[in-house]
Amino acid sequence: MKLKQLEGLLGGLTQFSDPKVELEQYATGPHIASRMLYTAENSFDDISGKVVADFGCGCGTLAVASALLDAEHVTGIDIDLQSLELAQENATDLELDIDLIQCDIKNLNLKGLLVDTVVMNPPFGTKRKGADMEFLSMGLKVAAQAVYSLHKTSTREVSSCAVYISNAIFVENIGAPKGITQFCTR
C-alpha cells in the first residue's frame, strides 16, 4: 500500500467527538499515524505478517493502519469502552478483523498471545505524570521485536528511561512533526 493511500484511509476514520481529558484522549492524526506505521513496515519490516498490539488504541487509528499494512493479527487495548466501540466501528467500516480488549495497561495479561510489535500513542503524562512510562514499560515487556511510540518532546526523558529498561535503540523523529518524538526499540 502506498503512503498516500494509507493516509487517505486513516483520514476517513471516525474520531472522538467528546474526548475524556482525564484519560488524555486525543486523536492520532492520519499524517503522523500513516508515516509511523509506513516507516515501521517499509524500513524495519515490523508490521506485515506480524502480530501487532496497539496500546491505548482509542478510536483504533494505529490498529487500523497495522491491519491495512497486512499485519497477521492486530489487537487494540484500551481502558475506555466507548473508545473500543469507536475502534470497532472504524475496523468494521473498512472490513478489518481487529481484536479489542478492555483493560488498564497496568493490568495487562495477554494470556499467551505472542506480540511481535507494539504501537502506541500513549497518554503524554500531562494529567498524570508517568502515565506514558507505564505504557512504554509494558510495551517493552510484551514486544518480541519492536515498540513504536509517540511522545511529546517535553517528555524526552522517556528515551533515556527506555534505554535503561531494555538497552533500546532509538530512531528518533522518523517522520514526526516538531513536538513529537517517535522511536523504535529493538
Coordinates of N, CA and C in Angstrom, one line a residue:
M1 N 0.8 -1.2 0.0 CA 0.0 0.0 0.0 C 0.9 1.2 0.0
K2 N 0.5 2.2 -0.8 CA 1.3 3.5 -0.9 C 1.0 4.3 0.3
L3 N 1.9 5.2 0.7 CA 1.8 6.0 1.9 C 0.5 6.9 1.8
K4 N 0.3 7.6 0.7 CA -0.8 8.5 0.5 C -2.1 7.7 0.6
Q5 N -2.2 6.5 0.1 CA -3.4 5.7 0.2 C -3.7 5.4 1.6
L6 N -2.6 5.0 2.4 CA -2.8 4.7 3.8 C -3.3 5.9 4.6
E7 N -2.7 7.1 4.3 CA -3.1 8.3 5.0 C -4.5 8.7 4.6
G8 N -4.9 8.5 3.4 CA -6.3 8.8 3.0 C -7.3 7.9 3.7
L9 N -7.0 6.6 3.8 CA -7.9 5.7 4.5 C -8.0 6.1 6.0
L10 N -6.9 6.4 6.6 CA -6.9 6.8 8.0 C -7.6 8.1 8.2
G11 N -7.6 9.0 7.2 CA -8.3 10.3 7.3 C -9.8 10.1 7.3
G12 N -10.3 9.0 6.9 CA -11.7 8.8 6.9 C -12.3 8.1 8.1
L13 N -11.4 7.8 9.1 CA -11.8 7.2 10.4 C -12.6 8.2 11.2
T14 N -13.6 7.6 12.0 CA -14.3 8.4 12.9 C -13.5 8.7 14.1
Q15 N -13.4 9.9 14.6 CA -12.5 10.3 15.7 C -13.4 10.6 17.0
F16 N -12.8 10.8 18.1 CA -13.5 11.2 19.3 C -14.4 12.4 19.1
S17 N -15.6 12.3 19.5 CA -16.5 13.5 19.5 C -16.4 14.3 20.8
D18 N -16.1 13.5 21.9 CA -16.0 14.2 23.2 C -14.9 13.5 24.0
P19 N -13.6 13.8 23.7 CA -12.5 13.1 24.3 C -12.5 13.3 25.9
K20 N -12.1 12.3 26.6 CA -12.1 12.3 28.1 C -10.7 12.9 28.5
V21 N -10.7 14.1 29.0 CA -9.5 14.8 29.4 C -8.7 14.0 30.4
E22 N -9.4 13.4 31.4 CA -8.7 12.7 32.4 C -8.0 11.4 31.9
L23 N -8.4 10.9 30.7 CA -7.6 9.8 30.1 C -6.6 10.3 29.1
E24 N -6.5 11.6 28.9 CA -5.7 12.2 27.9 C -6.0 11.7 26.5
Q25 N -7.3 11.6 26.2 CA -7.7 11.1 24.9 C -7.5 12.2 23.9
Y26 N -6.9 11.8 22.8 CA -6.8 12.7 21.6 C -6.6 11.9 20.4
A27 N -7.0 12.3 19.3 CA -6.9 11.5 18.1 C -5.5 11.5 17.6
T28 N -5.1 10.4 17.0 CA -3.8 10.3 16.3 C -4.1 10.6 14.9
G29 N -3.5 11.7 14.4 CA -3.8 12.2 13.1 C -3.4 11.3 12.0
P30 N -4.1 11.3 10.9 CA -3.7 10.4 9.8 C -2.3 10.6 9.2
H31 N -1.8 11.8 9.3 CA -0.5 12.1 8.7 C 0.6 11.4 9.5
I32 N 0.6 11.6 10.8 CA 1.7 11.0 11.7 C 1.5 9.5 11.8
A33 N 0.2 9.1 11.9 CA -0.1 7.6 12.0 C 0.4 6.9 10.8
S34 N 0.1 7.4 9.6 CA 0.5 6.7 8.4 C 2.0 6.7 8.2
R35 N 2.7 7.8 8.6 CA 4.1 7.8 8.5 C 4.8 6.9 9.5
M36 N 4.2 6.8 10.7 CA 4.8 5.9 11.7 C 4.7 4.5 11.3
L37 N 3.5 4.1 10.9 CA 3.3 2.6 10.5 C 4.0 2.3 9.2
Y38 N 3.9 3.2 8.2 CA 4.6 3.0 6.9 C 6.1 2.8 7.1
T39 N 6.7 3.6 8.0 CA 8.1 3.5 8.3 C 8.4 2.2 9.0
A40 N 7.6 1.9 10.0 CA 7.8 0.6 10.7 C 7.8 -0.6 9.7
E41 N 6.9 -0.5 8.7 CA 6.8 -1.6 7.8 C 7.9 -1.5 6.7
N42 N 8.1 -0.4 6.1 CA 9.0 -0.3 4.9 C 10.4 -0.1 5.3
S43 N 10.7 0.3 6.4 CA 12.1 0.5 6.8 C 12.6 -0.7 7.7
F44 N 11.7 -1.2 8.5 CA 12.1 -2.2 9.5 C 11.3 -3.6 9.4
D45 N 10.4 -3.7 8.5 CA 9.6 -4.9 8.3 C 9.0 -5.4 9.6
D46 N 8.3 -4.5 10.3 CA 7.8 -4.8 11.6 C 6.2 -4.9 11.7
I47 N 5.6 -4.9 10.5 CA 4.1 -4.9 10.6 C 3.5 -6.1 9.7
S48 N 3.8 -6.1 8.5 CA 3.2 -7.2 7.6 C 3.6 -8.6 8.1
G49 N 2.6 -9.4 8.3 CA 2.9 -10.8 8.7 C 3.2 -10.9 10.2
K50 N 3.1 -9.8 10.9 CA 3.5 -9.8 12.3 C 2.2 -9.7 13.2
V51 N 2.3 -10.1 14.5 CA 1.3 -9.9 15.5 C 1.6 -8.5 16.1
V52 N 0.6 -7.6 16.0 CA 0.7 -6.2 16.4 C -0.3 -5.9 17.5
A53 N 0.1 -5.2 18.5 CA -0.8 -4.7 19.6 C -0.7 -3.2 19.6
D54 N -1.9 -2.6 19.7 CA -2.0 -1.1 19.8 C -2.4 -0.8 21.2
F55 N -1.5 -0.3 22.0 CA -1.7 0.0 23.4 C -2.4 1.4 23.5
G56 N -3.5 1.5 24.3 CA -4.3 2.7 24.4 C -4.8 3.1 23.0
C57 N -5.5 2.1 22.4 CA -5.8 2.3 20.9 C -6.8 3.4 20.6
G58 N -7.6 3.8 21.6 CA -8.5 4.9 21.4 C -9.5 4.5 20.2
C59 N -9.6 5.4 19.2 CA -10.5 5.1 18.1 C -9.9 4.1 17.1
G60 N -8.7 3.6 17.4 CA -8.2 2.5 16.6 C -7.3 2.9 15.4
T61 N -6.8 4.1 15.3 CA -6.1 4.6 14.1 C -4.8 3.7 13.9
L62 N -4.0 3.5 14.9 CA -2.8 2.7 14.7 C -3.1 1.2 14.4
A63 N -4.1 0.7 15.1 CA -4.5 -0.7 14.9 C -5.1 -0.9 13.4
V64 N -5.9 0.1 13.0 CA -6.4 0.0 11.6 C -5.2 0.1 10.6
A65 N -4.3 1.0 10.8 CA -3.1 1.1 9.9 C -2.4 -0.2 9.9
S66 N -2.2 -0.8 11.0 CA -1.5 -2.1 11.1 C -2.2 -3.1 10.3
A67 N -3.5 -3.2 10.4 CA -4.3 -4.2 9.6 C -4.2 -3.9 8.1
L68 N -4.3 -2.6 7.8 CA -4.2 -2.2 6.4 C -2.9 -2.6 5.8
L69 N -1.8 -2.6 6.6 CA -0.5 -3.0 6.1 C -0.2 -4.5 6.3
D70 N -1.3 -5.2 6.4 CA -1.2 -6.7 6.4 C -0.6 -7.4 7.6
A71 N -0.8 -6.8 8.8 CA -0.4 -7.5 10.0 C -1.1 -8.8 10.0
E72 N -0.5 -9.8 10.5 CA -1.1 -11.2 10.6 C -2.3 -11.1 11.6
H73 N -2.1 -10.4 12.7 CA -3.1 -10.3 13.8 C -2.9 -9.0 14.5
V74 N -4.0 -8.3 14.7 CA -4.0 -7.0 15.4 C -4.9 -7.0 16.6
T75 N -4.4 -6.5 17.7 CA -5.2 -6.4 19.0 C -5.1 -5.0 19.4
G76 N -6.2 -4.3 19.7 CA -6.2 -3.0 20.3 C -6.6 -3.1 21.7
I77 N -5.9 -2.3 22.6 CA -6.2 -2.4 24.0 C -6.4 -1.0 24.5
D78 N -7.5 -0.8 25.3 CA -7.9 0.5 25.8 C -8.7 0.3 27.1
I79 N -8.6 1.2 28.0 CA -9.3 1.1 29.3 C -10.8 1.6 29.1
D80 N -11.0 2.4 28.0 CA -12.3 3.0 27.8 C -13.2 2.3 26.8
L81 N -14.4 1.8 27.3 CA -15.3 1.0 26.5 C -15.8 1.8 25.3
Q82 N -16.1 3.1 25.5 CA -16.5 3.9 24.3 C -15.5 4.1 23.2
S83 N -14.2 4.1 23.6 CA -13.2 4.2 22.6 C -13.1 2.9 21.9
L84 N -13.3 1.8 22.6 CA -13.2 0.5 21.9 C -14.4 0.3 20.9
E85 N -15.6 0.8 21.3 CA -16.7 0.8 20.4 C -16.4 1.6 19.1
L86 N -15.8 2.7 19.3 CA -15.4 3.5 18.1 C -14.3 2.8 17.3
A87 N -13.4 2.2 17.9 CA -12.4 1.4 17.2 C -13.0 0.3 16.4
Q88 N -14.0 -0.4 17.0 CA -14.7 -1.5 16.3 C -15.5 -1.0 15.1
E89 N -16.1 0.2 15.3 CA -16.8 0.8 14.2 C -15.9 1.1 13.0
N90 N -14.7 1.7 13.3 CA -13.7 2.0 12.3 C -13.2 0.7 11.6
A91 N -13.0 -0.3 12.3 CA -12.5 -1.6 11.8 C -13.6 -2.2 10.9
T92 N -14.8 -2.2 11.4 CA -15.9 -2.7 10.6 C -16.2 -2.0 9.3
D93 N -16.1 -0.7 9.4 CA -16.3 0.2 8.2 C -15.3 -0.2 7.1
L94 N -14.1 -0.6 7.4 CA -13.0 -1.0 6.5 C -12.9 -2.5 6.3
E95 N -13.9 -3.2 6.9 CA -13.9 -4.7 6.8 C -12.6 -5.3 7.3
L96 N -12.1 -4.8 8.4 CA -10.9 -5.3 9.0 C -11.2 -6.1 10.3
D97 N -10.4 -7.2 10.5 CA -10.6 -8.0 11.7 C -9.5 -7.6 12.7
I98 N -10.0 -6.9 13.8 CA -9.1 -6.4 14.8 C -9.8 -6.9 16.1
D99 N -9.0 -7.6 17.0 CA -9.5 -7.9 18.3 C -9.3 -6.7 19.2
L100 N -10.3 -6.5 20.1 CA -10.2 -5.4 21.0 C -10.4 -5.9 22.5
I101 N -9.6 -5.4 23.4 CA -9.6 -5.8 24.8 C -9.7 -4.5 25.6
Q102 N -10.7 -4.6 26.6 CA -10.8 -3.5 27.6 C -10.0 -3.9 28.8
C103 N -9.0 -3.0 29.0 CA -8.0 -3.3 30.1 C -7.2 -2.1 30.4
D104 N -6.9 -1.9 31.7 CA -5.9 -0.9 32.2 C -4.6 -1.5 31.8
I105 N -3.8 -0.7 31.2 CA -2.5 -1.2 30.7 C -1.6 -1.8 31.8
K106 N -1.8 -1.3 33.0 CA -1.0 -1.7 34.2 C -1.4 -3.2 34.5
N107 N -2.6 -3.6 34.2 CA -3.1 -5.0 34.5 C -3.1 -5.9 33.3
L108 N -2.4 -5.5 32.2 CA -2.4 -6.3 31.0 C -1.9 -7.7 31.2
N109 N -2.6 -8.7 30.7 CA -2.2 -10.1 30.7 C -2.7 -10.6 29.4
L110 N -1.8 -10.8 28.4 CA -2.3 -11.3 27.1 C -2.4 -12.8 27.0
K111 N -2.3 -13.5 28.1 CA -2.6 -14.9 28.2 C -2.0 -15.7 27.0
G112 N -0.8 -15.7 26.8 CA -0.1 -16.5 25.8 C 0.0 -15.9 24.4
L113 N -0.7 -14.7 24.2 CA -0.6 -14.1 22.9 C 0.8 -13.6 22.7
L114 N 1.6 -14.0 21.7 CA 2.9 -13.6 21.4 C 2.8 -12.4 20.5
V115 N 3.4 -11.2 20.9 CA 3.3 -10.0 20.2 C 4.7 -9.7 19.6
D116 N 4.7 -9.4 18.3 CA 6.0 -9.0 17.7 C 6.2 -7.6 17.9
T117 N 5.2 -6.8 17.6 CA 5.3 -5.3 17.5 C 4.2 -4.6 18.3
V118 N 4.6 -3.7 19.2 CA 3.7 -2.8 19.9 C 3.7 -1.4 19.3
V119 N 2.6 -0.9 19.0 CA 2.4 0.5 18.5 C 1.6 1.3 19.5
M120 N 1.9 2.5 19.7 CA 1.1 3.3 20.6 C 1.2 4.8 20.5
N121 N 0.2 5.5 20.9 CA 0.2 6.9 21.1 C -0.3 7.1 22.5
P122 N 0.5 6.9 23.5 CA 0.0 6.8 24.9 C -0.3 8.2 25.4
P123 N -1.0 8.2 26.6 CA -1.2 9.5 27.3 C 0.2 10.1 27.5
F124 N 0.3 11.4 27.2 CA 1.6 12.0 27.3 C 2.1 12.2 28.8
G125 N 1.2 12.0 29.7 CA 1.6 12.2 31.1 C 1.5 13.6 31.6
T126 N 0.7 14.4 30.9 CA 0.5 15.8 31.3 C -0.6 15.9 32.4
K127 N -1.5 15.0 32.5 CA -2.5 15.0 33.6 C -2.1 14.1 34.7
R128 N -1.4 13.0 34.4 CA -0.9 12.1 35.5 C 0.5 11.8 35.1
K129 N 1.4 12.4 35.8 CA 2.9 12.2 35.5 C 3.2 10.7 35.5
G130 N 4.0 10.3 34.5 CA 4.4 8.9 34.4 C 3.5 8.0 33.7
A131 N 2.3 8.5 33.2 CA 1.4 7.6 32.5 C 2.0 7.1 31.3
D132 N 2.8 7.9 30.6 CA 3.4 7.5 29.3 C 4.4 6.3 29.6
M133 N 5.1 6.4 30.7 CA 6.1 5.4 31.1 C 5.5 4.1 31.4
E134 N 4.3 4.1 32.0 CA 3.6 2.8 32.2 C 3.3 2.1 30.9
F135 N 2.9 2.8 29.9 CA 2.6 2.2 28.6 C 3.9 1.7 28.0
L136 N 5.0 2.6 28.0 CA 6.2 2.2 27.4 C 6.9 1.0 28.1
S137 N 6.8 1.0 29.4 CA 7.4 -0.1 30.2 C 6.7 -1.4 29.8
M138 N 5.3 -1.4 29.7 CA 4.6 -2.6 29.3 C 4.9 -3.0 27.9
G139 N 5.0 -2.0 27.0 CA 5.3 -2.3 25.6 C 6.7 -3.0 25.5
L140 N 7.6 -2.6 26.3 CA 9.0 -3.2 26.2 C 9.0 -4.6 26.8
K141 N 8.0 -4.9 27.7 CA 7.9 -6.2 28.3 C 7.2 -7.2 27.3
V142 N 6.3 -6.7 26.6 CA 5.4 -7.5 25.7 C 6.0 -7.8 24.3
A143 N 6.6 -6.7 23.7 CA 7.0 -6.9 22.3 C 8.3 -7.7 22.2
A144 N 8.2 -8.7 21.3 CA 9.3 -9.5 21.0 C 10.3 -8.9 20.0
Q145 N 9.8 -7.9 19.2 CA 10.6 -7.4 18.2 C 10.8 -5.9 18.2
A146 N 9.7 -5.1 18.4 CA 9.8 -3.7 18.3 C 8.7 -3.0 19.0
V147 N 9.0 -1.7 19.5 CA 7.9 -0.8 20.0 C 8.1 0.5 19.3
Y148 N 6.9 1.0 18.8 CA 6.8 2.3 18.2 C 5.9 3.1 19.0
S149 N 6.4 4.3 19.4 CA 5.6 5.1 20.3 C 5.7 6.6 20.0
L150 N 4.7 7.3 20.2 CA 4.7 8.8 20.0 C 4.8 9.5 21.4
H151 N 5.7 10.5 21.5 CA 5.8 11.2 22.8 C 6.1 12.7 22.5
K152 N 5.6 13.5 23.4 CA 5.9 14.9 23.3 C 7.4 15.1 23.6
T153 N 8.0 16.2 23.0 CA 9.4 16.4 23.2 C 9.7 16.8 24.6
S154 N 8.6 17.3 25.3 CA 8.8 17.7 26.7 C 9.0 16.4 27.6
T155 N 8.8 15.3 27.0 CA 8.9 14.0 27.8 C 10.1 13.2 27.3
R156 N 11.2 13.9 26.8 CA 12.4 13.3 26.2 C 13.1 12.4 27.2
E157 N 12.8 12.5 28.5 CA 13.5 11.6 29.5 C 12.9 10.2 29.3
V158 N 11.8 10.1 28.5 CA 11.3 8.7 28.2 C 12.4 7.9 27.5
S159 N 13.2 8.6 26.6 CA 14.2 7.9 25.8 C 15.2 7.3 26.7
S160 N 15.8 8.1 27.6 CA 16.8 7.6 28.5 C 16.3 6.5 29.4
C161 N 15.1 6.7 29.9 CA 14.5 5.6 30.8 C 14.3 4.3 30.0
A162 N 13.8 4.4 28.8 CA 13.6 3.2 28.0 C 14.9 2.5 27.7
V163 N 16.0 3.2 27.5 CA 17.3 2.6 27.3 C 17.7 1.9 28.5
Y164 N 17.4 2.5 29.7 CA 17.8 1.9 30.9 C 17.0 0.6 31.1
I165 N 15.7 0.6 30.7 CA 14.9 -0.6 30.9 C 15.3 -1.8 30.0
S166 N 15.7 -1.5 28.8 CA 15.9 -2.6 27.9 C 17.1 -2.4 26.9
N167 N 18.0 -1.5 27.1 CA 19.0 -1.2 26.2 C 18.5 -1.0 24.8
A168 N 17.4 -0.2 24.7 CA 16.8 0.1 23.4 C 17.6 0.9 22.5
I169 N 17.4 0.7 21.2 CA 18.0 1.6 20.2 C 16.9 2.5 19.7
F170 N 17.1 3.8 19.5 CA 16.1 4.7 19.1 C 16.3 5.2 17.7
V171 N 15.2 5.3 17.0 CA 15.2 6.0 15.8 C 14.3 7.2 16.0
E172 N 14.8 8.4 16.3 CA 14.0 9.5 16.7 C 13.6 10.3 15.5
N173 N 12.4 10.8 15.6 CA 11.8 11.7 14.6 C 11.8 11.0 13.2
I174 N 11.2 9.9 13.1 CA 11.2 9.2 11.8 C 9.9 9.6 11.1
G175 N 9.8 10.9 10.8 CA 8.7 11.4 10.1 C 7.7 12.1 10.9
A176 N 8.0 12.4 12.2 CA 7.1 13.1 13.1 C 7.3 14.6 13.0
P177 N 6.2 15.3 13.2 CA 6.4 16.8 13.2 C 7.0 17.3 14.5
K178 N 7.4 18.5 14.6 CA 8.0 19.1 15.8 C 7.0 18.9 17.0
G179 N 7.5 18.7 18.1 CA 6.7 18.5 19.3 C 6.4 17.0 19.6
I180 N 6.8 16.1 18.7 CA 6.6 14.7 18.9 C 7.9 14.0 18.7
T181 N 8.2 13.1 19.7 CA 9.4 12.2 19.5 C 8.8 10.8 19.2
Q182 N 9.3 10.2 18.2 CA 8.8 8.9 17.8 C 10.0 8.0 17.8
F183 N 9.9 6.8 18.4 CA 11.0 5.9 18.4 C 10.7 4.4 18.3
C184 N 11.6 3.7 18.0 CA 11.5 2.2 17.8 C 12.5 1.6 18.7
T185 N 12.1 0.6 19.4 CA 13.1 -0.2 20.2 C 13.3 -1.5 19.7
R186 N 14.5 -2.0 19.7 CA 14.8 -3.4 19.2 C 15.6 -4.1 20.2

